[in-house]
Tab-separated table of C-alpha atoms (C1' of nucleotides) in Angstrom:
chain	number	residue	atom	x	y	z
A	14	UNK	CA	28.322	11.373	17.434
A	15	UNK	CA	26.073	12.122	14.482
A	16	UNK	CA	25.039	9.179	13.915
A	17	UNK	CA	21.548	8.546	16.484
A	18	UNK	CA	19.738	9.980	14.165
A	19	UNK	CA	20.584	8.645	11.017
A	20	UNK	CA	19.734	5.055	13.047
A	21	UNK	CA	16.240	6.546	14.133
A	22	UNK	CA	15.628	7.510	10.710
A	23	UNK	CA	16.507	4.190	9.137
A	24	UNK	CA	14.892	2.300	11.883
A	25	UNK	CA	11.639	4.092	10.674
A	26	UNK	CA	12.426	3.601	7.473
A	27	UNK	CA	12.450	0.110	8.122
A	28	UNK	CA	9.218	0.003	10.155
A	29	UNK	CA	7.083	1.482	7.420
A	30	UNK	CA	8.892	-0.660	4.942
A	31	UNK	CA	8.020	-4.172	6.684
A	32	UNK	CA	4.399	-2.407	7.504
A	33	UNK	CA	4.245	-1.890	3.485
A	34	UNK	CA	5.166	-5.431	3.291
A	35	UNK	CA	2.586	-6.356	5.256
A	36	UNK	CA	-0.049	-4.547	3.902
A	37	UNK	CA	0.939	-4.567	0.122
A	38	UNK	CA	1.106	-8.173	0.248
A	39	UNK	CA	-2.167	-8.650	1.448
A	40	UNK	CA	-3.969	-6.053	0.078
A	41	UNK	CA	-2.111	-5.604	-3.202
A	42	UNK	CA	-0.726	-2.100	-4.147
A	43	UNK	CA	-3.705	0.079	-5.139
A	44	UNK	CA	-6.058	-1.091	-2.412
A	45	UNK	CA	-3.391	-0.387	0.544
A	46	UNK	CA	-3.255	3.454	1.075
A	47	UNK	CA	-0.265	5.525	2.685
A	48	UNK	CA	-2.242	6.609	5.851
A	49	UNK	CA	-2.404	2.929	6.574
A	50	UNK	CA	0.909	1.902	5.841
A	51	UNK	CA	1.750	4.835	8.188
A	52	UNK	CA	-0.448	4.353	11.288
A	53	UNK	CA	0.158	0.381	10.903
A	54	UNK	CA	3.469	1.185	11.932
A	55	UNK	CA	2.424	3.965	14.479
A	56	UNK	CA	3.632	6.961	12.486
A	57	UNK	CA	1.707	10.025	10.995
A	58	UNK	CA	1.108	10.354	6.936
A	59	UNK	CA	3.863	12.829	6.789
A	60	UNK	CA	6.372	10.287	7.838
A	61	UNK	CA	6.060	8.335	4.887
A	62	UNK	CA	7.051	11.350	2.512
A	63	UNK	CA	9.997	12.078	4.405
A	64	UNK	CA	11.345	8.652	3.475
A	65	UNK	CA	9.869	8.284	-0.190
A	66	UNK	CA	8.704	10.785	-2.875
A	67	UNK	CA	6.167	8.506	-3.676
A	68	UNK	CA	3.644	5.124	-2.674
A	69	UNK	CA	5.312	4.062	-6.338
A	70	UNK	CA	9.241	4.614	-4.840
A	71	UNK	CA	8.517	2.621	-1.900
A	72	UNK	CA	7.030	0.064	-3.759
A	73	UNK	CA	10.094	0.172	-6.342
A	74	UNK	CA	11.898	-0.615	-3.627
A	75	UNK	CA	10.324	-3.553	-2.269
A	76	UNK	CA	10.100	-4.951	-5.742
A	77	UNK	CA	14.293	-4.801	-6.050
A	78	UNK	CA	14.715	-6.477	-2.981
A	79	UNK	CA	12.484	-9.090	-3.054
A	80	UNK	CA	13.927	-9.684	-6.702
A	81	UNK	CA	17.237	-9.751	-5.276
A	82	UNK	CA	16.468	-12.344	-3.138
A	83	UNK	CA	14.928	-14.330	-5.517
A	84	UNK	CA	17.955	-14.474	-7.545
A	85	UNK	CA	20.296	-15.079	-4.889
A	86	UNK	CA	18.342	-18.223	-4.486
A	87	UNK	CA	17.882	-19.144	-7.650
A	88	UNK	CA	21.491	-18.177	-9.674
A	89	UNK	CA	23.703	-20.874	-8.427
A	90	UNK	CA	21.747	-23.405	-9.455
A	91	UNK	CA	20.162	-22.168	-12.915
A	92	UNK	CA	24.721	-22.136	-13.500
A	93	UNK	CA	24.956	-25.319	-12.983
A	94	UNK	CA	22.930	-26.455	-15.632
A	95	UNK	CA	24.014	-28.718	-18.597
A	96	UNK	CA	22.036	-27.707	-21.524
A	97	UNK	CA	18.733	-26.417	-22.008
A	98	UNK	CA	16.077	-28.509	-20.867
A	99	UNK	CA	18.205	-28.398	-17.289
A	100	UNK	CA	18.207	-24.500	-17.259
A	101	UNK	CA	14.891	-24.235	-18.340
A	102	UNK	CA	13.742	-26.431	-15.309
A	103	UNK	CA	15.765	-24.951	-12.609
A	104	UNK	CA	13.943	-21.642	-14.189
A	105	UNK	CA	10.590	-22.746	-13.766
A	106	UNK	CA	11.570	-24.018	-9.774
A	107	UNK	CA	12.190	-20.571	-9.687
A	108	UNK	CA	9.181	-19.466	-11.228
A	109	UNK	CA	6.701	-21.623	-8.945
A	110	UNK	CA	8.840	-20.764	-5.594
A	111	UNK	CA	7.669	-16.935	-6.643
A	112	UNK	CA	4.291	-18.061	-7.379
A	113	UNK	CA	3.681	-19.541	-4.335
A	114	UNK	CA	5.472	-16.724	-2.025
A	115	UNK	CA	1.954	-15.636	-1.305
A	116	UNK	CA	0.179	-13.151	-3.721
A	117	UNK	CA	2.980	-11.307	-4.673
A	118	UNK	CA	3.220	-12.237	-8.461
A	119	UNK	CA	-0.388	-11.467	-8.796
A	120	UNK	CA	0.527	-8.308	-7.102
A	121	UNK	CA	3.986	-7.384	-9.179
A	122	UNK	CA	1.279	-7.740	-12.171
A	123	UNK	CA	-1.162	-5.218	-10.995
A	124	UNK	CA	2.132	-2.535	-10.574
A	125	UNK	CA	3.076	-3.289	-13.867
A	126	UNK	CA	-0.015	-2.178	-15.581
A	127	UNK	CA	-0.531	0.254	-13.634
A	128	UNK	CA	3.358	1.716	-14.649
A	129	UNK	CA	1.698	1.722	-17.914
A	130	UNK	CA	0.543	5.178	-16.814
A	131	UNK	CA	3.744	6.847	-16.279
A	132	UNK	CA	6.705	7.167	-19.279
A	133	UNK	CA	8.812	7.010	-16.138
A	134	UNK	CA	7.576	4.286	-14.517
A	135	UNK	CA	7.381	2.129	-17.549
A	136	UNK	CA	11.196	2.750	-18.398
A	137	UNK	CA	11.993	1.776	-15.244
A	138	UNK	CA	9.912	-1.504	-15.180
A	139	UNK	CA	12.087	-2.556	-18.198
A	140	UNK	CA	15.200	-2.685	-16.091
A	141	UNK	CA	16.276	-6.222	-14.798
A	142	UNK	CA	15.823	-4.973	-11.118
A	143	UNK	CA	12.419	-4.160	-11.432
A	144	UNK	CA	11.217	-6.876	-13.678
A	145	UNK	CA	11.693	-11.237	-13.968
A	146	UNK	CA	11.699	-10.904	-17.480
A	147	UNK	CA	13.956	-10.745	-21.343
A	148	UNK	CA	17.074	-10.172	-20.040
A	149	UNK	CA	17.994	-12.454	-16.806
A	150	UNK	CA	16.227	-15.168	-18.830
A	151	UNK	CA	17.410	-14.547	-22.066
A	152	UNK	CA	21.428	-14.413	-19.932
A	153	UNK	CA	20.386	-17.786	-18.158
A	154	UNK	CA	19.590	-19.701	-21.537
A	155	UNK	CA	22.566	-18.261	-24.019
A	156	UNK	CA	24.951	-20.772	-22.703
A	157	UNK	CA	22.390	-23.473	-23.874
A	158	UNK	CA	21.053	-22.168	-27.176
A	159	UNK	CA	22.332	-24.492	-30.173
A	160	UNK	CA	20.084	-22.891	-32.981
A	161	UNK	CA	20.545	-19.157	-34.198
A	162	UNK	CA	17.147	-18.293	-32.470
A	163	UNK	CA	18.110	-15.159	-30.652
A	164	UNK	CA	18.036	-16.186	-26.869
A	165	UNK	CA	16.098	-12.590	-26.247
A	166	UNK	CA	13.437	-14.154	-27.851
A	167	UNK	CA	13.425	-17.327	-25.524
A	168	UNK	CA	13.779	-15.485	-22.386
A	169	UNK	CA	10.811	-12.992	-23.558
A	170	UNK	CA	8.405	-15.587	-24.790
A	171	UNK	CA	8.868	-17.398	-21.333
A	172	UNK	CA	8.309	-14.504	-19.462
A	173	UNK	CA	4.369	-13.716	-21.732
A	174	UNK	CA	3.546	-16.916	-20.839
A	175	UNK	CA	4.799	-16.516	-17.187
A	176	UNK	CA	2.955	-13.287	-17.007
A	177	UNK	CA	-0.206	-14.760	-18.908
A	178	UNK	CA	-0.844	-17.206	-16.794
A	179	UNK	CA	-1.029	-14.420	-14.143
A	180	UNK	CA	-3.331	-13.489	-15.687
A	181	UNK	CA	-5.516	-16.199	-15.861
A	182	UNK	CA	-4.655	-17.386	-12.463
A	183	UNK	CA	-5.856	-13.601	-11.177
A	184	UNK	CA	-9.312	-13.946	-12.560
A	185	UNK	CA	-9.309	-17.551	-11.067
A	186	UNK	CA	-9.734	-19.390	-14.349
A	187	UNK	CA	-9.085	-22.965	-13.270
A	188	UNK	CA	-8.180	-24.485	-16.630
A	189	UNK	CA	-4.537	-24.062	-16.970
A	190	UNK	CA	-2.035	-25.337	-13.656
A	191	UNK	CA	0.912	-24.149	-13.859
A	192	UNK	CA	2.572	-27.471	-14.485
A	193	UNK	CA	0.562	-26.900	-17.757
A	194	UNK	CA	2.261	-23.895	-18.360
A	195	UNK	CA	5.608	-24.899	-17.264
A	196	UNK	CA	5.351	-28.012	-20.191
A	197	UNK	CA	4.592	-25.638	-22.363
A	198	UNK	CA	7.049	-22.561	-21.975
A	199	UNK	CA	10.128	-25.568	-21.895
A	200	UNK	CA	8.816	-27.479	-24.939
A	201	UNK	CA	8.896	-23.687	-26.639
A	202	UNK	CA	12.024	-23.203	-25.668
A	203	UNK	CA	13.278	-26.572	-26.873
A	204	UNK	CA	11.583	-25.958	-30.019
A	205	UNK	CA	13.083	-22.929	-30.787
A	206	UNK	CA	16.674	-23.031	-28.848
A	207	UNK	CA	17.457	-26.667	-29.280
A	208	UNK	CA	19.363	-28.373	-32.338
A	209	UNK	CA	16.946	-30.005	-34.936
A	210	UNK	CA	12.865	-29.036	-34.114
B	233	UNK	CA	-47.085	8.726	-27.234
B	234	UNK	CA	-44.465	8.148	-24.400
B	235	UNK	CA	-41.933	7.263	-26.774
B	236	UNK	CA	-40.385	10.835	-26.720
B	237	UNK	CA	-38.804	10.393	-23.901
B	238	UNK	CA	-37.501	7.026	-23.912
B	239	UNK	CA	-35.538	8.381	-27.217
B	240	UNK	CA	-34.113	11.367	-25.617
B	241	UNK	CA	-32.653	9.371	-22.853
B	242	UNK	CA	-31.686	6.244	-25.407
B	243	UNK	CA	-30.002	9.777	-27.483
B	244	UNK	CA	-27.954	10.553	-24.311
B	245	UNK	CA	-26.994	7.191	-23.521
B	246	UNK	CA	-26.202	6.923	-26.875
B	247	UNK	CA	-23.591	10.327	-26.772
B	248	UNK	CA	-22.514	9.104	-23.484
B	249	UNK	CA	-21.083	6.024	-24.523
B	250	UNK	CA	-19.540	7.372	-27.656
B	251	UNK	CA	-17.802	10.140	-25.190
B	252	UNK	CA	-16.404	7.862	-23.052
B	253	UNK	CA	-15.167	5.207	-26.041
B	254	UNK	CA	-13.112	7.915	-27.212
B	255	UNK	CA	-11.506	8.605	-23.713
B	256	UNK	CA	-11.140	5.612	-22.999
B	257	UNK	CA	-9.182	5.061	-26.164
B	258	UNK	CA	-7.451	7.823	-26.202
B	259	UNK	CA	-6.289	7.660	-22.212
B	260	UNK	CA	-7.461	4.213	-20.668
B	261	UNK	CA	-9.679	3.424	-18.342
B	262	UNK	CA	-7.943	5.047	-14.741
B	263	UNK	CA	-6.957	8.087	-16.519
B	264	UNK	CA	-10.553	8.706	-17.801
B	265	UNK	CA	-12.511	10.199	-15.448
B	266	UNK	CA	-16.641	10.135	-14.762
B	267	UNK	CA	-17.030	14.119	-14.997
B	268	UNK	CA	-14.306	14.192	-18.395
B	269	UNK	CA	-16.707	11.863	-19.707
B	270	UNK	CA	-20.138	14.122	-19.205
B	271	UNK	CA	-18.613	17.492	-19.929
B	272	UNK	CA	-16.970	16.167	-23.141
B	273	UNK	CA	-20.631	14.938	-24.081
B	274	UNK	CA	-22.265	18.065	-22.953
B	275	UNK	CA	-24.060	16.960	-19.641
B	276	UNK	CA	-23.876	17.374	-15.881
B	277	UNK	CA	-21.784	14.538	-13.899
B	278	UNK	CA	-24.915	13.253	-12.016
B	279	UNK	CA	-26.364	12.408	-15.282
B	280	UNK	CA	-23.849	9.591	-16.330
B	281	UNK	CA	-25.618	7.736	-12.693
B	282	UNK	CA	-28.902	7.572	-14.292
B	283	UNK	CA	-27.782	5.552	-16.953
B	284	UNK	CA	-25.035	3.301	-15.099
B	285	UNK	CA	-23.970	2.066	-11.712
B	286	UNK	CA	-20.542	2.860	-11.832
B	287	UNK	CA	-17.686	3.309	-14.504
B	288	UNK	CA	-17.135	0.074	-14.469
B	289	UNK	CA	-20.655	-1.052	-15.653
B	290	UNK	CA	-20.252	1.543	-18.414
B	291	UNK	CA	-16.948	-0.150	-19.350
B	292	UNK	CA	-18.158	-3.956	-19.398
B	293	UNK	CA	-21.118	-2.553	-22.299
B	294	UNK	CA	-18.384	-1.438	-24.445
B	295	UNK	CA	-16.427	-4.183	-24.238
B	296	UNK	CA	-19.229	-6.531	-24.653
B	297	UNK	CA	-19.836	-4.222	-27.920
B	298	UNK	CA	-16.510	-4.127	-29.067
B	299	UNK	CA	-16.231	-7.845	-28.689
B	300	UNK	CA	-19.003	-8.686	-30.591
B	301	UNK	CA	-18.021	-6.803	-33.387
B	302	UNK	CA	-14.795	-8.163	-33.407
B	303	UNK	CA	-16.339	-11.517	-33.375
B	304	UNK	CA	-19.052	-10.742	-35.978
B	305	UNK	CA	-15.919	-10.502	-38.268
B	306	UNK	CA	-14.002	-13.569	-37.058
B	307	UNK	CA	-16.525	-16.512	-36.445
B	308	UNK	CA	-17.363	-16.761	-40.541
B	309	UNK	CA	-14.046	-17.514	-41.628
B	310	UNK	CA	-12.862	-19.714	-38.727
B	311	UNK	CA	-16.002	-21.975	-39.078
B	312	UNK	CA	-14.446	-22.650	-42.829
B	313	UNK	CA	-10.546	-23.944	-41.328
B	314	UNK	CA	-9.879	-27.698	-42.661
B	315	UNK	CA	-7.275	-28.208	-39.607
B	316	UNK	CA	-5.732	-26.771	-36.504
B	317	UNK	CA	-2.627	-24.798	-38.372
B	318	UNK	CA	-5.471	-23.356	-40.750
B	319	UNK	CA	-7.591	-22.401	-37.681
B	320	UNK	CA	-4.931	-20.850	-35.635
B	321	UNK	CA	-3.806	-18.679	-38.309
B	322	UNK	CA	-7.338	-17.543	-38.986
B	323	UNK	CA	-7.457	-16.491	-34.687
B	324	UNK	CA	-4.183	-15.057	-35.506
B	325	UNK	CA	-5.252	-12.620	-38.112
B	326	UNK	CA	-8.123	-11.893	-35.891
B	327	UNK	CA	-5.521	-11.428	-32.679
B	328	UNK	CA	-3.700	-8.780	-35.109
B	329	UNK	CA	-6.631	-6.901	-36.177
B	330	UNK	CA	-7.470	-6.217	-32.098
B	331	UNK	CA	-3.683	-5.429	-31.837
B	332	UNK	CA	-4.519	-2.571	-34.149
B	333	UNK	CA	-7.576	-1.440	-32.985
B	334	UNK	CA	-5.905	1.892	-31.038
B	335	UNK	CA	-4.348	0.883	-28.191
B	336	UNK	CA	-7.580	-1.141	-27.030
B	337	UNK	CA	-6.487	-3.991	-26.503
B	338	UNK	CA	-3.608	-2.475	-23.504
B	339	UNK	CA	-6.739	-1.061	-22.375
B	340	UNK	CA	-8.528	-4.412	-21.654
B	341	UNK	CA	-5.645	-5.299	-20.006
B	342	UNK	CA	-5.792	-2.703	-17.976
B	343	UNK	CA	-9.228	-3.417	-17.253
B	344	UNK	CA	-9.129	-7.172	-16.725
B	345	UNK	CA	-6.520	-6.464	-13.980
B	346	UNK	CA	-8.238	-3.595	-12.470
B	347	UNK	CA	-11.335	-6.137	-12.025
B	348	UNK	CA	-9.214	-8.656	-9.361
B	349	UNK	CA	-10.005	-5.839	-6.831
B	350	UNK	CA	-13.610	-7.035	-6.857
B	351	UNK	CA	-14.937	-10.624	-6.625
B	352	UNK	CA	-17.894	-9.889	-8.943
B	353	UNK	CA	-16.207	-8.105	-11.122
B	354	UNK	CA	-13.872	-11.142	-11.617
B	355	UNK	CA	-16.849	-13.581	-12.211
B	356	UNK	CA	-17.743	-11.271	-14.898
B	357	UNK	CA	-14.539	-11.194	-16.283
B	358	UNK	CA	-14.331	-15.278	-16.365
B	359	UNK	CA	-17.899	-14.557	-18.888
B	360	UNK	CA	-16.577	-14.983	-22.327
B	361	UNK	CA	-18.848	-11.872	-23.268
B	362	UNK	CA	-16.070	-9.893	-21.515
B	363	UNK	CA	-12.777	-11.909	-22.410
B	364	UNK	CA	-11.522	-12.833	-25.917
B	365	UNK	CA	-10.445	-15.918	-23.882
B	366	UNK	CA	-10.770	-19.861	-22.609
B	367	UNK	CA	-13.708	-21.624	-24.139
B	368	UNK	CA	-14.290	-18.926	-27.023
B	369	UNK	CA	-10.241	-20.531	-28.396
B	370	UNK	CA	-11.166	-23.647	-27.584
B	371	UNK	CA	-14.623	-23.874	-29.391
B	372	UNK	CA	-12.861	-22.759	-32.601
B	373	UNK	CA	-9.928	-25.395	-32.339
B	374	UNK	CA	-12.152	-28.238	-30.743
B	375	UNK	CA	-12.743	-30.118	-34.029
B	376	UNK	CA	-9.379	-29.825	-35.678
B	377	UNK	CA	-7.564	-31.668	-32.435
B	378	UNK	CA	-5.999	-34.840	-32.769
B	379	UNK	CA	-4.855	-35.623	-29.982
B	380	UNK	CA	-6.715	-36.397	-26.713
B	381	UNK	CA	-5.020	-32.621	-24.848
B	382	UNK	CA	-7.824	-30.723	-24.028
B	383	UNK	CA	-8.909	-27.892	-26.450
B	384	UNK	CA	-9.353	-25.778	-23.194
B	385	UNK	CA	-6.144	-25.890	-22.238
B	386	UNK	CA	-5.214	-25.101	-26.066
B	387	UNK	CA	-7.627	-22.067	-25.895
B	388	UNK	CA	-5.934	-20.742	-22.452
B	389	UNK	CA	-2.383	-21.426	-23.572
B	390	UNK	CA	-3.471	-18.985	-26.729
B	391	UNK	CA	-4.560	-16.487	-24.898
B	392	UNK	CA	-1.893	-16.682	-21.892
B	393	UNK	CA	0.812	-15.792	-24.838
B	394	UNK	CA	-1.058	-13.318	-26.254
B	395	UNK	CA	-1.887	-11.318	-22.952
B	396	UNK	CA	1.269	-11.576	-22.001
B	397	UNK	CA	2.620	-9.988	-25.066
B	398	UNK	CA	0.163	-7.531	-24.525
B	399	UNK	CA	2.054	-6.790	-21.131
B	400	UNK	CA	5.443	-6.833	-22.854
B	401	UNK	CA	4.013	-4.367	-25.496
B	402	UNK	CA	2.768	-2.209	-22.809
B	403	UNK	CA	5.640	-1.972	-21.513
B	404	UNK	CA	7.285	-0.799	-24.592
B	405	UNK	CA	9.868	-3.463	-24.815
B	406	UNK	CA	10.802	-4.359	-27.799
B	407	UNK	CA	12.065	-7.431	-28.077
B	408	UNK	CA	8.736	-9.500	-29.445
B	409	UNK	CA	7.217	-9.178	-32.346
B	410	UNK	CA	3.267	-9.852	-33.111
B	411	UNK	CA	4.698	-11.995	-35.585
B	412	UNK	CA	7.327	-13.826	-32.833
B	413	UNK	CA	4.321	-14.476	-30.895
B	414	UNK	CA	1.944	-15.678	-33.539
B	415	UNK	CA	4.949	-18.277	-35.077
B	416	UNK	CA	5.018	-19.351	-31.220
B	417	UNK	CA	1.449	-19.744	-30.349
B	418	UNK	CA	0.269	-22.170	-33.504
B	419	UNK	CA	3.683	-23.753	-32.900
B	420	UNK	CA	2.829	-24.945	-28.928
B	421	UNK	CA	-1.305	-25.688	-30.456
B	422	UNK	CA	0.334	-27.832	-33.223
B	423	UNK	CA	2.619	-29.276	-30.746
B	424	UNK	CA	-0.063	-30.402	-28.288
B	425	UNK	CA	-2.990	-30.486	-30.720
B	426	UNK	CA	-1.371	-32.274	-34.096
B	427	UNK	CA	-0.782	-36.133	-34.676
B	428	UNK	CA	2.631	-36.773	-33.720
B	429	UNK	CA	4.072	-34.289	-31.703
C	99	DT	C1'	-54.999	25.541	-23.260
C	100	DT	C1'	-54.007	24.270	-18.631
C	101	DC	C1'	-51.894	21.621	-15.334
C	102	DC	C1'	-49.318	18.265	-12.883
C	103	DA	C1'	-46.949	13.868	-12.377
C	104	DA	C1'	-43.118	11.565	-14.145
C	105	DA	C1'	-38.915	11.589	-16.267
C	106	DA	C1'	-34.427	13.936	-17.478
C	107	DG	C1'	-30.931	16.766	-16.022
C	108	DT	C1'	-28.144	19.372	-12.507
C	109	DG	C1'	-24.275	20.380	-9.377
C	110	DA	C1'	-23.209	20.838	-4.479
C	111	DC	C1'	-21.797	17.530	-1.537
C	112	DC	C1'	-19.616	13.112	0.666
C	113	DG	C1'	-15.683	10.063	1.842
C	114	DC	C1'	-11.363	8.858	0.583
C	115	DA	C1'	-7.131	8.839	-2.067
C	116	DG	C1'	-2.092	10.666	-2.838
C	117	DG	C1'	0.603	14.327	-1.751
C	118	DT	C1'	2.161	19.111	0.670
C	119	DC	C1'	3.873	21.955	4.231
C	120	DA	C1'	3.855	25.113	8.276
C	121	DT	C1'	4.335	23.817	12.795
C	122	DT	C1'	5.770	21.105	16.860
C	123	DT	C1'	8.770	17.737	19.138
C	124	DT	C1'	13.091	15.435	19.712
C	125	DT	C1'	17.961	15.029	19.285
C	126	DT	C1'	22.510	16.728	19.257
C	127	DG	C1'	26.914	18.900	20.274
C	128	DA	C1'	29.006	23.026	21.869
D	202	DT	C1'	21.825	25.058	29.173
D	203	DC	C1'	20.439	26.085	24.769
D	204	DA	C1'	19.864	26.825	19.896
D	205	DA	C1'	20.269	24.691	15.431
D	206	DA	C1'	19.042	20.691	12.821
D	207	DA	C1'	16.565	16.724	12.031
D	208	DA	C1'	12.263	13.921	12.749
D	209	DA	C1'	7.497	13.760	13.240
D	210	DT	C1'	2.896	15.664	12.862
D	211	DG	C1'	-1.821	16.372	10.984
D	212	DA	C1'	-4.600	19.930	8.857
D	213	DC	C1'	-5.035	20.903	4.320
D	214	DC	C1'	-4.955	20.672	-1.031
D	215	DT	C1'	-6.766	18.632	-5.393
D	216	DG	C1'	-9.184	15.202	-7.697
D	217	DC	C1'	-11.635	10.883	-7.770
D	218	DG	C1'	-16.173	7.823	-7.866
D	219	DG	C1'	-20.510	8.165	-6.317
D	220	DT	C1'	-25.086	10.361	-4.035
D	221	DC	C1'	-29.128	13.007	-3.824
D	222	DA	C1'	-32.293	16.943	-3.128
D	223	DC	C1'	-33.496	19.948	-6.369
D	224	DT	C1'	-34.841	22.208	-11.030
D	225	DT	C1'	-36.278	21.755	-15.769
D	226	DT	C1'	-38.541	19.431	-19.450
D	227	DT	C1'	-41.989	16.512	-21.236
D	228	DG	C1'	-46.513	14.586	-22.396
D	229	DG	C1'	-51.151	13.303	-21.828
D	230	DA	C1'	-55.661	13.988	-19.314
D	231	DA	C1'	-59.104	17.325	-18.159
DNA sequence: TTCCAAAAGTGACCGCAGGTCATTTTTTGA
DNA sequence: TCAAAAAATGACCTGCGGTCACTTTTGGAA
């Protein structure tokens, strides 16, 4: 059998994974380096480049899955919405689940400016995987839309003020909550996706 | 006289700075580095630590500059706004004009999320010297609300939309327009600064 | 004009980062 | 038992922000 090895290899893969995990969200991205995501998990540096080209690949690759299982969480119920206003709540449970699963919003921010340095990386940040943003919202809301306000629009403006208040919330401005921001980004929605304004 | 001297080195802070606002410009803040800045202005790296602590103290003076230019321009023709629709478009125009100012305005992204790695730097950042942000909005809306919302939050919800478009344009997604965002932002003030909502 | 202290300017050096790769260790199946 | 293949290693590369002992320039007092 052939296949020990391929085990051993994704059992390390694994380790250094849930040791990125660890550190990434604690840390965030640019302050937790390779050689300790490496001898967290016992290994040597060289490990980790066996597995991944890059810190950014691995990271990639955390980002889809916890995105994944975000969605798996939050689909099912954003479908069983009856107009807007519903879907536009059961978005922003969603939105406040992921704000409160530690620091890892704050820390999806910081890797999506720092994409911003890479043509690459920033084409990839626009796909749905990589990103809570246009698309999946924009797909969420159509259903519900009763004006000709293109739901792209809806599902982008939601995700700047999402993102905004990331922002502010990073620097540890204390004016806005984010049931502040939540009123807001539904009564735009409303305002722009509802029938009469 | 020992005024010589003090104008050489005021000379070569002088060409330092306008070295390093033209890299920074041109490649952002990470991308720019300490020695590009000193050969490109003709001088030794140790040099640029006789003037400044650290890159980032360079930095925060040219933003402070930059800001203060851009408000030079703005506060005038806000202070003559007869209500809140007038005085959000007048922000507006001023939001576009930073929009076009190179790509500086990514780059204070960039920066502003750079500074979450260090709790000073983040104090700094709350300063409204450093931020086109909170209390600078709200100032310039406070006597055109009706309504008993806080201009604050009005201020933060302002710039929360525009910094998050600022991430979406980053990004280069396409989806928003300035003008999307503008329509949207004095839309939500109106909405939760206006008699009758 | 001489001279020397203070200021300006220099660049080798430090620690640490992401990433590479020749080498060693372990696993595997014949 | 053994050799090929895969996994693991850590010294090493380049480049970064930042330091500092040193050299050069400057300016005023003797």
């Amino acid at each position: 059998m052939a296949k020990k090895q391929q085990e051993k290899s994704q059992q390390t893969m694994d380790e250094l994974m849930a040791s990125a995990v660890e550190l990434f969200g604690t840390k965030g991205f640019t302050q937790t380096s390779v050689a300790e995501i490496t001898e967290n998990a016992g290994y040597a540096k060289g490990s980790f480049y066996r597995h991944w080209d890059s810190k950014d690949e691995l990271f990639l690759q955390i980002v889809e899955r916890k995105l994944r299982e975000y969605r798996d969480a939050r689909d099912p119920k954003v479908s069983g919405a009856h107009d807007l206003e519903e879907a536009m709540n059961i978005i922003w449970d969603f939105l406040e689940t992921i704000i409160n699963d530690r620091n890892w919003s704050s820390i999806f921010l910081e890797f999506t400016i720092h994409s911003a340095h890479s043509e690459i990386l920033k084409k990839l940040m626009n796909k749905s995987i990589y990103r809570l943003s246009n698309q999946i919202f924009a797909d969420l809301v159509r259903a519900h839309v009763r004006t000709d306000f293109p739901p792209e629009k809806i599902g982008a403006l939601n995700t700047a003020l999402f993102e905004g208040f990331l922002i502010h919330r990073t620097l540890g401005t204390q004016v806005l909550t984010i049931g502040d921001v939540r009123r807001a980004a539904i009564a735009l929605a409303l305002a722009n996706g509802a029938k009469n304004g």
